[in-house]
mmCIF file of C-alpha atoms and ligand atoms in Angstrom:
data_model
loop_
_atom_site.group_PDB
_atom_site.id
_atom_site.type_symbol
_atom_site.label_atom_id
_atom_site.label_comp_id
_atom_site.label_asym_id
_atom_site.label_seq_id
_atom_site.Cartn_x
_atom_site.Cartn_y
_atom_site.Cartn_z
ATOM 1 C CA MET A 21 6.807 -70.057 10.139
ATOM 2 C CA GLU A 22 3.929 -68.113 8.634
ATOM 3 C CA GLY A 23 0.912 -70.335 8.171
ATOM 4 C CA GLU A 24 1.844 -73.018 10.671
ATOM 5 C CA GLY A 25 -0.736 -71.552 12.989
ATOM 6 C CA GLU A 26 -2.096 -73.389 15.922
ATOM 7 C CA CYS A 27 -0.595 -76.751 15.065
ATOM 8 C CA SER A 28 2.888 -75.367 15.411
ATOM 9 C CA ASP A 29 5.077 -76.249 18.381
ATOM 10 C CA ASN A 30 5.603 -72.550 18.669
ATOM 11 C CA PRO A 31 2.885 -71.198 20.976
ATOM 12 C CA PHE A 32 2.976 -67.811 19.262
ATOM 13 C CA THR A 33 0.303 -67.210 16.610
ATOM 14 C CA SER A 34 -0.419 -63.722 15.346
ATOM 15 C CA VAL A 35 -3.949 -62.779 14.327
ATOM 16 C CA MET A 36 -2.540 -61.683 10.968
ATOM 17 C CA THR A 37 -1.528 -65.329 10.504
ATOM 18 C CA LEU A 38 -5.022 -66.566 11.409
ATOM 19 C CA THR A 39 -6.532 -64.108 8.950
ATOM 20 C CA LYS A 40 -4.188 -65.200 6.175
ATOM 21 C CA MET A 41 -5.214 -68.808 6.881
ATOM 22 C CA ARG A 42 -8.835 -67.641 6.476
ATOM 23 C CA VAL A 43 -9.974 -69.476 9.598
ATOM 24 C CA PRO A 44 -13.793 -69.726 9.357
ATOM 25 C CA HIS A 45 -14.218 -69.447 13.149
ATOM 26 C CA VAL A 46 -12.200 -67.825 15.863
ATOM 27 C CA PRO A 47 -10.200 -70.437 17.805
ATOM 28 C CA GLN A 48 -11.639 -71.254 21.213
ATOM 29 C CA ARG A 49 -9.118 -69.167 23.145
ATOM 30 C CA TYR A 50 -10.605 -65.994 21.603
ATOM 31 C CA VAL A 51 -14.181 -66.751 22.645
ATOM 32 C CA LEU A 52 -15.334 -64.498 25.495
ATOM 33 C CA PRO A 53 -17.928 -65.522 28.091
ATOM 34 C CA PRO A 54 -21.324 -64.183 26.903
ATOM 35 C CA SER A 55 -21.412 -61.427 29.542
ATOM 36 C CA GLN A 56 -18.188 -59.922 28.174
ATOM 37 C CA ARG A 57 -19.131 -59.954 24.506
ATOM 38 C CA PRO A 58 -19.621 -56.570 22.842
ATOM 39 C CA THR A 59 -22.724 -54.946 21.476
ATOM 40 C CA LEU A 60 -21.522 -54.100 17.992
ATOM 41 C CA ALA A 61 -24.357 -51.905 16.779
ATOM 42 C CA LEU A 62 -24.644 -49.140 19.373
ATOM 43 C CA ASP A 63 -26.816 -46.260 18.337
ATOM 44 C CA LEU A 64 -24.973 -43.001 18.024
ATOM 45 C CA THR A 65 -27.419 -40.943 20.065
ATOM 46 C CA THR A 66 -24.804 -38.796 21.756
ATOM 47 C CA THR A 67 -22.814 -36.203 19.905
ATOM 48 C CA LEU A 68 -19.301 -36.585 21.155
ATOM 49 C CA PRO A 69 -17.239 -33.465 21.734
ATOM 50 C CA ILE A 70 -14.923 -32.291 18.959
ATOM 51 C CA VAL A 71 -12.524 -29.525 19.936
ATOM 52 C CA ASP A 72 -10.975 -27.198 17.354
ATOM 53 C CA LEU A 73 -7.531 -26.755 18.907
ATOM 54 C CA SER A 74 -6.630 -23.761 16.746
ATOM 55 C CA THR A 75 -9.005 -21.727 18.930
ATOM 56 C CA LEU A 76 -6.655 -22.168 21.910
ATOM 57 C CA HIS A 77 -4.313 -19.698 20.233
ATOM 58 C CA HIS A 78 -6.950 -16.950 20.025
ATOM 59 C CA ALA A 79 -7.307 -14.997 23.237
ATOM 60 C CA SER A 80 -11.010 -14.337 22.629
ATOM 61 C CA GLN A 81 -11.875 -18.014 22.052
ATOM 62 C CA ARG A 82 -9.497 -19.744 24.438
ATOM 63 C CA SER A 83 -11.669 -19.638 27.550
ATOM 64 C CA LEU A 84 -14.710 -21.029 25.719
ATOM 65 C CA THR A 85 -12.583 -23.901 24.368
ATOM 66 C CA LEU A 86 -11.184 -24.582 27.828
ATOM 67 C CA ASP A 87 -14.779 -24.795 29.096
ATOM 68 C CA THR A 88 -15.563 -27.397 26.416
ATOM 69 C CA ILE A 89 -12.451 -29.380 27.354
ATOM 70 C CA GLN A 90 -13.341 -29.179 31.038
ATOM 71 C CA GLY A 91 -16.886 -30.393 30.365
ATOM 72 C CA ALA A 92 -15.614 -33.296 28.257
ATOM 73 C CA CYS A 93 -13.024 -34.270 30.888
ATOM 74 C CA LYS A 94 -15.620 -34.226 33.685
ATOM 75 C CA GLU A 95 -18.377 -36.072 31.895
ATOM 76 C CA LEU A 96 -16.587 -38.422 29.546
ATOM 77 C CA GLY A 97 -12.822 -38.436 30.043
ATOM 78 C CA PHE A 98 -12.185 -37.983 26.333
ATOM 79 C CA PHE A 99 -12.709 -35.701 23.367
ATOM 80 C CA GLN A 100 -11.694 -35.570 19.716
ATOM 81 C CA VAL A 101 -9.448 -32.829 18.365
ATOM 82 C CA VAL A 102 -9.236 -31.236 14.918
ATOM 83 C CA ASN A 103 -6.900 -28.492 13.672
ATOM 84 C CA HIS A 104 -4.363 -30.065 15.990
ATOM 85 C CA GLY A 105 -1.369 -29.035 13.895
ATOM 86 C CA ILE A 106 -0.330 -32.504 12.662
ATOM 87 C CA PRO A 107 -0.497 -32.454 8.845
ATOM 88 C CA LEU A 108 -2.593 -35.139 7.135
ATOM 89 C CA PRO A 109 0.404 -36.497 5.132
ATOM 90 C CA VAL A 110 2.276 -37.151 8.406
ATOM 91 C CA ILE A 111 -0.755 -39.068 9.676
ATOM 92 C CA HIS A 112 -1.124 -41.047 6.463
ATOM 93 C CA ASP A 113 2.601 -41.889 6.396
ATOM 94 C CA ALA A 114 2.456 -43.209 9.974
ATOM 95 C CA LEU A 115 -0.509 -45.444 9.118
ATOM 96 C CA ALA A 116 1.246 -46.598 5.930
ATOM 97 C CA ALA A 117 4.356 -47.544 7.929
ATOM 98 C CA ALA A 118 2.163 -49.491 10.355
ATOM 99 C CA THR A 119 0.390 -51.303 7.504
ATOM 100 C CA GLU A 120 3.698 -52.307 5.932
ATOM 101 C CA PHE A 121 5.097 -53.486 9.251
ATOM 102 C CA PHE A 122 2.194 -55.835 9.969
ATOM 103 C CA ASN A 123 2.319 -57.134 6.389
ATOM 104 C CA LEU A 124 5.889 -58.371 6.915
ATOM 105 C CA SER A 125 6.465 -62.094 7.322
ATOM 106 C CA LEU A 126 5.919 -63.450 10.820
ATOM 107 C CA GLU A 127 9.568 -64.463 10.916
ATOM 108 C CA GLU A 128 10.664 -60.875 10.408
ATOM 109 C CA LYS A 129 8.304 -59.535 13.078
ATOM 110 C CA MET A 130 9.300 -62.301 15.516
ATOM 111 C CA THR A 131 12.785 -60.782 15.791
ATOM 112 C CA LEU A 132 11.102 -58.180 18.033
ATOM 113 C CA LEU A 133 8.825 -60.627 19.877
ATOM 114 C CA SER A 134 8.788 -60.180 23.646
ATOM 115 C CA ASP A 135 6.418 -60.874 26.525
ATOM 116 C CA ASN A 136 8.468 -58.750 28.926
ATOM 117 C CA VAL A 137 6.467 -55.579 29.559
ATOM 118 C CA HIS A 138 9.635 -53.780 30.672
ATOM 119 C CA ASN A 139 11.216 -54.037 27.207
ATOM 120 C CA PRO A 140 11.279 -50.665 25.426
ATOM 121 C CA VAL A 141 10.426 -52.279 22.059
ATOM 122 C CA ARG A 142 8.305 -55.349 21.609
ATOM 123 C CA TYR A 143 6.088 -57.121 19.132
ATOM 124 C CA GLY A 144 3.258 -59.311 20.345
ATOM 125 C CA THR A 145 -0.364 -60.330 20.105
ATOM 126 C CA SER A 146 -3.420 -60.107 22.393
ATOM 127 C CA LEU A 147 -2.483 -58.311 25.658
ATOM 128 C CA ASN A 148 0.303 -60.706 26.523
ATOM 129 C CA HIS A 149 0.403 -63.954 24.571
ATOM 130 C CA ALA A 150 2.400 -65.668 27.303
ATOM 131 C CA SER A 151 -0.085 -65.126 30.120
ATOM 132 C CA ASP A 152 -3.536 -64.239 28.727
ATOM 133 C CA LYS A 153 -6.312 -66.636 29.713
ATOM 134 C CA VAL A 154 -8.577 -65.295 26.978
ATOM 135 C CA HIS A 155 -6.899 -63.969 23.859
ATOM 136 C CA TYR A 156 -7.764 -60.742 22.090
ATOM 137 C CA TRP A 157 -7.802 -60.289 18.324
ATOM 138 C CA ARG A 158 -4.903 -57.816 18.125
ATOM 139 C CA ASP A 159 -1.274 -57.764 17.005
ATOM 140 C CA PHE A 160 0.925 -54.907 18.165
ATOM 141 C CA ILE A 161 4.316 -53.327 18.122
ATOM 142 C CA LYS A 162 5.089 -51.031 21.048
ATOM 143 C CA HIS A 163 8.047 -48.744 21.399
ATOM 144 C CA TYR A 164 9.301 -45.978 23.632
ATOM 145 C CA SER A 165 9.500 -42.837 21.546
ATOM 146 C CA HIS A 166 10.712 -39.868 23.592
ATOM 147 C CA PRO A 167 13.317 -38.526 23.482
ATOM 148 C CA ILE A 168 13.401 -40.121 20.086
ATOM 149 C CA SER A 169 17.198 -40.219 19.800
ATOM 150 C CA ASP A 170 17.313 -42.567 22.825
ATOM 151 C CA TRP A 171 15.067 -45.177 21.222
ATOM 152 C CA ILE A 172 14.753 -44.939 17.454
ATOM 153 C CA HIS A 173 17.732 -47.252 16.786
ATOM 154 C CA LEU A 174 15.734 -50.021 18.500
ATOM 155 C CA TRP A 175 12.618 -49.550 16.318
ATOM 156 C CA PRO A 176 11.839 -51.892 13.423
ATOM 157 C CA SER A 177 14.360 -51.545 10.604
ATOM 158 C CA ASN A 178 11.771 -52.982 8.222
ATOM 159 C CA PRO A 179 9.974 -51.535 6.342
ATOM 160 C CA PRO A 180 12.963 -49.261 5.635
ATOM 161 C CA SER A 181 10.821 -46.091 5.852
ATOM 162 C CA TYR A 182 9.358 -47.060 9.245
ATOM 163 C CA LYS A 183 11.723 -45.029 11.432
ATOM 164 C CA ASP A 184 11.295 -41.880 9.350
ATOM 165 C CA LYS A 185 7.536 -42.032 8.976
ATOM 166 C CA MET A 186 6.694 -43.171 12.506
ATOM 167 C CA GLY A 187 9.366 -40.837 13.880
ATOM 168 C CA ASN A 188 7.815 -37.761 12.271
ATOM 169 C CA TYR A 189 4.453 -38.646 13.716
ATOM 170 C CA ALA A 190 5.918 -39.455 17.154
ATOM 171 C CA LYS A 191 7.647 -36.083 17.391
ATOM 172 C CA ALA A 192 4.515 -34.228 16.284
ATOM 173 C CA VAL A 193 2.319 -36.018 18.857
ATOM 174 C CA GLN A 194 4.800 -35.301 21.624
ATOM 175 C CA VAL A 195 4.435 -31.556 20.854
ATOM 176 C CA LEU A 196 0.639 -31.827 20.661
ATOM 177 C CA HIS A 197 0.476 -33.714 23.958
ATOM 178 C CA LYS A 198 2.302 -30.865 25.698
ATOM 179 C CA GLN A 199 -0.290 -28.338 24.471
ATOM 180 C CA LEU A 200 -3.077 -30.611 25.600
ATOM 181 C CA MET A 201 -1.523 -31.067 29.045
ATOM 182 C CA GLU A 202 -1.208 -27.307 29.398
ATOM 183 C CA ALA A 203 -4.900 -26.862 28.584
ATOM 184 C CA ILE A 204 -6.088 -29.747 30.775
ATOM 185 C CA LEU A 205 -4.037 -28.651 33.791
ATOM 186 C CA GLU A 206 -5.420 -25.131 33.348
ATOM 187 C CA THR A 207 -8.976 -26.509 33.513
ATOM 188 C CA LEU A 208 -8.048 -28.099 36.857
ATOM 189 C CA GLY A 209 -6.577 -24.827 38.123
ATOM 190 C CA LEU A 210 -3.103 -26.391 38.260
ATOM 191 C CA ASN A 211 0.097 -24.601 37.335
ATOM 192 C CA PHE A 212 1.585 -26.076 34.162
ATOM 193 C CA GLY A 213 4.941 -24.422 34.912
ATOM 194 C CA ASN A 214 5.413 -26.595 38.014
ATOM 195 C CA LEU A 215 5.125 -29.755 35.932
ATOM 196 C CA GLN A 216 6.546 -28.528 32.632
ATOM 197 C CA LYS A 217 9.956 -30.150 33.000
ATOM 198 C CA GLU A 218 8.483 -33.524 33.954
ATOM 199 C CA ILE A 219 5.986 -33.330 31.114
ATOM 200 C CA GLU A 220 8.782 -32.528 28.665
ATOM 201 C CA GLU A 221 10.986 -35.295 30.018
ATOM 202 C CA GLY A 222 8.127 -37.764 30.367
ATOM 203 C CA ASN A 223 7.684 -41.145 28.768
ATOM 204 C CA GLN A 224 6.003 -41.642 25.398
ATOM 205 C CA LEU A 225 5.061 -45.206 24.576
ATOM 206 C CA MET A 226 3.548 -45.772 21.161
ATOM 207 C CA ALA A 227 1.309 -48.798 20.759
ATOM 208 C CA ILE A 228 0.749 -49.542 17.092
ATOM 209 C CA ASN A 229 -2.197 -51.903 16.922
ATOM 210 C CA CYS A 230 -3.476 -54.082 14.107
ATOM 211 C CA TYR A 231 -6.972 -55.595 14.249
ATOM 212 C CA PRO A 232 -7.476 -57.765 11.158
ATOM 213 C CA ALA A 233 -10.974 -58.589 9.958
ATOM 214 C CA CYS A 234 -12.391 -61.226 12.293
ATOM 215 C CA PRO A 235 -14.696 -64.094 11.232
ATOM 216 C CA GLU A 236 -16.820 -63.818 14.418
ATOM 217 C CA PRO A 237 -16.663 -60.256 15.722
ATOM 218 C CA ASP A 238 -19.610 -60.801 18.058
ATOM 219 C CA LEU A 239 -17.707 -63.401 20.123
ATOM 220 C CA THR A 240 -14.479 -61.573 20.827
ATOM 221 C CA LEU A 241 -12.740 -58.211 21.239
ATOM 222 C CA GLY A 242 -9.602 -56.533 19.946
ATOM 223 C CA MET A 243 -8.871 -55.223 23.431
ATOM 224 C CA PRO A 244 -10.803 -55.756 26.671
ATOM 225 C CA PRO A 245 -12.203 -52.863 28.720
ATOM 226 C CA HIS A 246 -9.297 -50.963 30.303
ATOM 227 C CA SER A 247 -8.041 -47.477 31.009
ATOM 228 C CA ASP A 248 -4.585 -46.249 30.042
ATOM 229 C CA TYR A 249 -2.040 -45.699 32.843
ATOM 230 C CA GLY A 250 -0.565 -42.373 31.760
ATOM 231 C CA THR A 251 -1.535 -38.737 31.790
ATOM 232 C CA LEU A 252 -3.173 -38.860 28.406
ATOM 233 C CA THR A 253 -3.308 -40.946 25.269
ATOM 234 C CA VAL A 254 -3.569 -39.505 21.779
ATOM 235 C CA LEU A 255 -5.157 -42.044 19.469
ATOM 236 C CA LEU A 256 -5.028 -42.146 15.697
ATOM 237 C CA GLN A 257 -7.297 -44.698 14.044
ATOM 238 C CA SER A 258 -7.876 -45.858 10.492
ATOM 239 C CA GLY A 259 -11.576 -46.585 10.977
ATOM 240 C CA PRO A 260 -14.362 -47.174 13.512
ATOM 241 C CA GLY A 261 -14.240 -49.839 16.239
ATOM 242 C CA LEU A 262 -13.410 -48.084 19.491
ATOM 243 C CA GLN A 263 -16.014 -47.978 22.249
ATOM 244 C CA LEU A 264 -15.790 -45.806 25.359
ATOM 245 C CA GLN A 265 -17.708 -45.850 28.613
ATOM 246 C CA ASP A 266 -19.310 -42.636 29.821
ATOM 247 C CA ASN A 267 -19.624 -41.755 33.519
ATOM 248 C CA LYS A 268 -22.823 -43.816 33.726
ATOM 249 C CA LYS A 269 -20.953 -46.858 32.388
ATOM 250 C CA LYS A 270 -22.824 -46.706 29.116
ATOM 251 C CA TRP A 271 -20.827 -47.786 26.066
ATOM 252 C CA LEU A 272 -20.504 -45.247 23.262
ATOM 253 C CA SER A 273 -19.097 -45.859 19.784
ATOM 254 C CA VAL A 274 -16.523 -43.324 18.679
ATOM 255 C CA PRO A 275 -17.457 -41.990 15.263
ATOM 256 C CA PHE A 276 -14.596 -42.036 12.793
ATOM 257 C CA VAL A 277 -13.576 -38.543 11.706
ATOM 258 C CA GLU A 278 -10.850 -38.446 9.043
ATOM 259 C CA GLY A 279 -7.814 -36.541 10.312
ATOM 260 C CA ALA A 280 -9.189 -36.137 13.856
ATOM 261 C CA LEU A 281 -7.330 -37.509 16.873
ATOM 262 C CA LEU A 282 -8.906 -38.827 20.038
ATOM 263 C CA VAL A 283 -7.628 -37.623 23.418
ATOM 264 C CA GLN A 284 -8.247 -39.977 26.337
ATOM 265 C CA LEU A 285 -7.516 -39.236 29.986
ATOM 266 C CA GLY A 286 -5.369 -41.810 31.761
ATOM 267 C CA ASP A 287 -4.948 -42.966 35.353
ATOM 268 C CA GLN A 288 -2.186 -40.420 36.122
ATOM 269 C CA ILE A 289 -4.600 -37.541 35.435
ATOM 270 C CA GLU A 290 -7.308 -39.186 37.527
ATOM 271 C CA VAL A 291 -4.876 -39.438 40.443
ATOM 272 C CA MET A 292 -3.417 -35.942 39.978
ATOM 273 C CA SER A 293 -6.914 -34.458 39.880
ATOM 274 C CA ASN A 294 -7.800 -36.431 43.027
ATOM 275 C CA GLY A 295 -10.743 -37.956 41.174
ATOM 276 C CA GLN A 296 -12.206 -34.762 39.668
ATOM 277 C CA TYR A 297 -11.421 -36.278 36.280
ATOM 278 C CA LYS A 298 -11.675 -40.011 35.631
ATOM 279 C CA SER A 299 -9.601 -42.081 33.238
ATOM 280 C CA VAL A 300 -11.798 -43.384 30.452
ATOM 281 C CA VAL A 301 -12.581 -47.082 30.126
ATOM 282 C CA HIS A 302 -12.416 -48.227 26.523
ATOM 283 C CA GLN A 303 -12.502 -51.415 24.460
ATOM 284 C CA VAL A 304 -11.924 -52.326 20.823
ATOM 285 C CA THR A 305 -14.522 -54.133 18.734
ATOM 286 C CA LEU A 306 -13.854 -55.906 15.459
ATOM 287 C CA SER A 307 -15.288 -56.061 11.994
ATOM 288 C CA ALA A 308 -15.929 -59.083 9.794
ATOM 289 C CA GLU A 309 -14.967 -57.086 6.693
ATOM 290 C CA ASN A 310 -12.300 -54.567 7.542
ATOM 291 C CA LYS A 311 -8.879 -54.524 9.119
ATOM 292 C CA ARG A 312 -8.370 -51.594 11.489
ATOM 293 C CA LEU A 313 -5.107 -49.978 12.517
ATOM 294 C CA SER A 314 -4.544 -47.615 15.392
ATOM 295 C CA ILE A 315 -1.589 -45.736 16.787
ATOM 296 C CA ALA A 316 -1.982 -44.963 20.471
ATOM 297 C CA SER A 317 0.583 -42.550 21.876
ATOM 298 C CA LEU A 318 0.582 -43.084 25.633
ATOM 299 C CA HIS A 319 2.158 -40.219 27.557
ATOM 300 C CA SER A 320 3.173 -40.313 31.171
ATOM 301 C CA LEU A 321 5.478 -38.496 33.551
ATOM 302 C CA PRO A 322 9.043 -39.910 33.839
ATOM 303 C CA ILE A 323 9.058 -43.646 34.493
ATOM 304 C CA ASN A 324 10.114 -43.438 38.160
ATOM 305 C CA LYS A 325 8.146 -40.321 39.063
ATOM 306 C CA LYS A 326 5.547 -41.046 41.756
ATOM 307 C CA ILE A 327 2.301 -39.223 41.058
ATOM 308 C CA GLY A 328 -0.171 -38.394 43.785
ATOM 309 C CA PRO A 329 -3.142 -36.042 44.083
ATOM 310 C CA ALA A 330 -2.141 -32.387 43.560
ATOM 311 C CA PRO A 331 -2.047 -30.684 47.006
ATOM 312 C CA GLU A 332 -4.115 -27.789 45.556
ATOM 313 C CA LEU A 333 -6.995 -30.211 44.964
ATOM 314 C CA VAL A 334 -7.005 -31.713 48.443
ATOM 315 C CA ASP A 335 -8.981 -30.211 51.340
ATOM 316 C CA GLU A 336 -11.310 -31.363 54.095
ATOM 317 C CA GLN A 337 -14.153 -32.053 51.666
ATOM 318 C CA HIS A 338 -11.787 -33.706 49.217
ATOM 319 C CA PRO A 339 -9.380 -35.896 51.176
ATOM 320 C CA VAL A 340 -6.549 -37.687 49.388
ATOM 321 C CA SER A 341 -8.323 -40.488 47.481
ATOM 322 C CA TYR A 342 -5.401 -42.288 45.837
ATOM 323 C CA ASN A 343 -2.002 -43.632 46.737
ATOM 324 C CA GLU A 344 0.957 -42.491 44.687
ATOM 325 C CA PHE A 345 2.202 -44.508 41.733
ATOM 326 C CA SER A 346 4.746 -44.307 38.928
ATOM 327 C CA PHE A 347 4.696 -45.753 35.412
ATOM 328 C CA ARG A 348 7.191 -48.341 36.688
ATOM 329 C CA ASP A 349 4.737 -49.363 39.440
ATOM 330 C CA PHE A 350 2.136 -49.899 36.725
ATOM 331 C CA LEU A 351 4.510 -52.073 34.692
ATOM 332 C CA ASP A 352 5.296 -54.135 37.799
ATOM 333 C CA TYR A 353 1.556 -54.522 38.418
ATOM 334 C CA ILE A 354 0.780 -55.796 34.917
ATOM 335 C CA SER A 355 3.713 -58.208 35.059
ATOM 336 C CA SER A 356 1.840 -60.192 37.676
ATOM 337 C CA ASN A 357 -1.821 -59.172 37.314
ATOM 338 C CA ASP A 358 -4.367 -59.525 34.551
ATOM 339 C CA ILE A 359 -5.815 -56.081 33.789
ATOM 340 C CA ALA A 360 -8.738 -57.759 32.066
ATOM 341 C CA ASP A 361 -9.760 -58.967 35.571
ATOM 342 C CA LYS A 362 -9.041 -55.959 37.747
ATOM 343 C CA ARG A 363 -8.275 -52.355 36.893
ATOM 344 C CA PHE A 364 -4.931 -51.007 38.046
ATOM 345 C CA ILE A 365 -6.507 -47.780 39.334
ATOM 346 C CA ASP A 366 -8.661 -49.775 41.749
ATOM 347 C CA SER A 367 -5.478 -51.079 43.366
ATOM 348 C CA ILE A 368 -4.334 -47.557 44.281
ATOM 349 C CA LYS A 369 -7.648 -46.072 45.402
ATOM 350 C CA LYS A 370 -7.698 -45.374 49.119
ATOM 351 C CA SER A 371 -10.488 -47.161 50.895
ATOM 352 C CA VAL A 372 -12.858 -44.801 52.647
HETATM 353 C C1 OGA B 429 -4.489 -49.000 23.653
HETATM 354 C C2 OGA B 429 -5.856 -48.835 23.127
HETATM 355 C C3 OGA B 429 -7.341 -48.489 21.296
HETATM 356 C C4 OGA B 429 -7.388 -48.756 19.842
HETATM 357 O O1 OGA B 429 -3.583 -49.283 22.850
HETATM 358 O O2 OGA B 429 -4.323 -48.831 24.881
HETATM 359 O O3 OGA B 429 -6.747 -48.698 23.901
HETATM 360 O O4 OGA B 429 -8.333 -48.249 19.217
HETATM 361 N N1 OGA B 429 -6.048 -48.819 21.815
HETATM 362 O O5 OGA B 429 -6.520 -49.441 19.329
HETATM 363 NI NI1 NI B 430 -6.062 -48.076 25.790
#
């Protein structure tokens, strides 16, 4: 099947296939209206926060670090972390497993192809190849990852080392995410203990993304502007390309820091905090020269758990600003709505 491309009867074409065919232009379905095209060369005027997580374990430094995290959450909705406890070899192995997976033949990858967002494991391209009006220059494999013993048998069995390498990284990120949740809830004055069980039993969806070099990176995107639905996302990337919007809707390029991970707040934290923190809008730009890989670990409370504003953060000056929602509600929403058109979080905001 590889190489048949757009002329095939099969409507599925991966961007890896287009890249292998060396298409000189992006096919029309990838071309965005001019107003939605990215600015590729943003100047890096802002220094983005980098948090040394090892300081959280030192009583004398912890409160200063929490202040930095609080500032980053309020102003930007994201920060990078270093000394996060995940060894570099584990990170490199996960990226190597991802590289090998996307290098497999299309036929092999197609065994996991699905456009059903409720499937716990699925391979695909763009956001959803079956329904996207405009296509995005991305291939992906997504899989539920926690508790790992419930899901790992469904993960790709090729390359043979995939389960081991991605599994080690998945388990390490799950641990890291718990520490981050503890710190972030503390900055909101919320009791971690009350939510601990649901955080531990929450959902972890890993989105492993592949953005091959693109012949016309100024016309298209790897992913459109969106925020993630969960509590937080921990993102590992192999190179630059991610852009984030600050609270003045200005796009910022995330500098690539080897070994660092990016923490992004999702819609569940925005709702829990009753709007004190906002989920961060982000998009992925492309490069004409380089392929980029990313592994986004999207964490959320258990799939059916309805999340509303924390009662401690609601008073007369701060009335309830959001309706409750669960991860399942989000999946139902994206089954019938295009998140490139309208943000999910806008559908649950209470009108004032
Ligand atoms: C995502 C996402 C960013 C990236 O998977 O939700 O935003 O850099 N990924 O791949
Ligand atoms: Ni995202």
